[in-house]
């Protein structure tokens, strides 16, 4: 997990199972302060859609997530917490 730029945090879930990935993302959402407005989840796309589908389904209704955005890169999904 690394800061991409101010307000955007990347969470790389490559190689994780759905349970591990969901817990990592949920923990990052829980710790996200007011300075974070977007969490970019890097799930990849060459090895199937299980992680991508989980991210887009599970976090669409999360109380901290304003909306889920499909990124230009098919291996990423952005969780928008607030407008910049």
Tab-separated table of C-alpha atoms in Angstrom:
chain	number	residue	atom	x	y	z
A	1	UNK	CA	0.000	0.000	0.000
A	2	UNK	CA	1.537	3.282	-1.037
A	3	UNK	CA	0.443	6.862	-1.384
A	4	UNK	CA	0.023	7.804	-5.030
A	5	UNK	CA	-0.497	11.483	-4.464
A	6	UNK	CA	-2.110	13.623	-1.849
A	7	UNK	CA	-5.568	12.281	-1.235
A	8	UNK	CA	-5.221	9.082	-3.277
A	9	UNK	CA	-4.070	5.806	-1.757
A	10	UNK	CA	-3.294	2.654	-3.723
A	11	UNK	CA	-4.095	-0.794	-2.353
A	12	UNK	CA	-2.588	-3.675	-4.333
A	13	UNK	CA	-4.473	-6.942	-3.852
A	14	UNK	CA	-2.661	-9.026	-6.493
A	15	UNK	CA	-2.139	-12.595	-5.329
A	16	UNK	CA	-4.635	-12.394	-2.474
A	17	UNK	CA	-7.753	-14.456	-2.070
A	18	UNK	CA	-11.124	-12.715	-1.781
A	19	UNK	CA	-11.148	-12.880	2.027
A	20	UNK	CA	-7.675	-11.353	2.386
A	21	UNK	CA	-8.414	-8.644	-0.173
A	22	UNK	CA	-11.748	-7.715	1.391
A	23	UNK	CA	-10.175	-7.420	4.848
A	24	UNK	CA	-7.283	-5.285	3.575
A	25	UNK	CA	-9.590	-2.888	1.742
A	26	UNK	CA	-12.058	-2.706	4.649
A	27	UNK	CA	-9.199	-1.910	7.029
A	28	UNK	CA	-7.892	0.826	4.757
A	29	UNK	CA	-11.361	2.332	4.473
A	30	UNK	CA	-11.712	2.263	8.248
A	31	UNK	CA	-8.411	4.125	8.685
A	32	UNK	CA	-9.029	6.630	5.877
A	33	UNK	CA	-9.000	10.135	7.274
A	34	UNK	CA	-10.433	13.292	5.817
A	35	UNK	CA	-7.317	13.815	3.704
A	36	UNK	CA	-8.071	10.689	1.634
A	37	UNK	CA	-10.700	11.134	-1.061
A	38	UNK	CA	-9.986	8.101	-3.257
A	39	UNK	CA	-8.714	4.568	-2.762
A	40	UNK	CA	-7.357	2.988	-5.932
A	41	UNK	CA	-7.631	-0.796	-5.729
A	42	UNK	CA	-5.229	-2.632	-8.018
A	43	UNK	CA	-6.745	-6.067	-8.626
A	44	UNK	CA	-5.342	-6.970	-12.027
A	45	UNK	CA	-7.298	-8.563	-14.845
A	46	UNK	CA	-5.159	-11.249	-16.464
A	47	UNK	CA	-6.030	-13.970	-13.941
A	48	UNK	CA	-9.813	-13.721	-13.960
A	49	UNK	CA	-12.369	-11.340	-12.532
A	50	UNK	CA	-12.933	-12.711	-9.025
A	51	UNK	CA	-11.142	-9.878	-7.197
A	52	UNK	CA	-12.483	-7.162	-9.507
A	53	UNK	CA	-16.035	-8.429	-9.088
A	54	UNK	CA	-15.663	-8.639	-5.309
A	55	UNK	CA	-14.352	-5.072	-5.034
A	56	UNK	CA	-17.102	-3.628	-7.197
A	57	UNK	CA	-19.891	-5.580	-5.472
A	58	UNK	CA	-18.803	-5.540	-1.819
A	59	UNK	CA	-17.767	-1.903	-1.543
A	60	UNK	CA	-20.498	-0.297	-3.651
A	61	UNK	CA	-22.718	-0.052	-0.573
A	62	UNK	CA	-20.000	0.709	1.991
A	63	UNK	CA	-20.920	3.718	4.183
A	64	UNK	CA	-17.643	5.527	3.398
A	65	UNK	CA	-17.796	4.946	-0.364
A	66	UNK	CA	-19.598	7.643	-2.317
A	67	UNK	CA	-19.284	5.662	-5.549
A	68	UNK	CA	-17.253	2.973	-7.292
A	69	UNK	CA	-15.519	4.091	-10.483
A	70	UNK	CA	-14.232	1.817	-13.199
A	71	UNK	CA	-10.766	3.125	-14.065
A	72	UNK	CA	-9.309	3.499	-17.566
A	73	UNK	CA	-6.948	0.670	-16.613
A	74	UNK	CA	-9.002	-2.575	-16.534
A	75	UNK	CA	-6.884	-3.827	-13.623
A	76	UNK	CA	-7.971	-1.014	-11.290
A	77	UNK	CA	-11.123	0.130	-9.530
A	78	UNK	CA	-11.413	3.431	-7.659
A	79	UNK	CA	-13.421	3.782	-4.466
A	80	UNK	CA	-14.405	7.443	-4.291
A	81	UNK	CA	-14.857	8.582	-0.709
A	82	UNK	CA	-15.634	12.215	-1.449
A	83	UNK	CA	-15.374	14.726	-4.257
A	84	UNK	CA	-12.010	16.428	-4.602
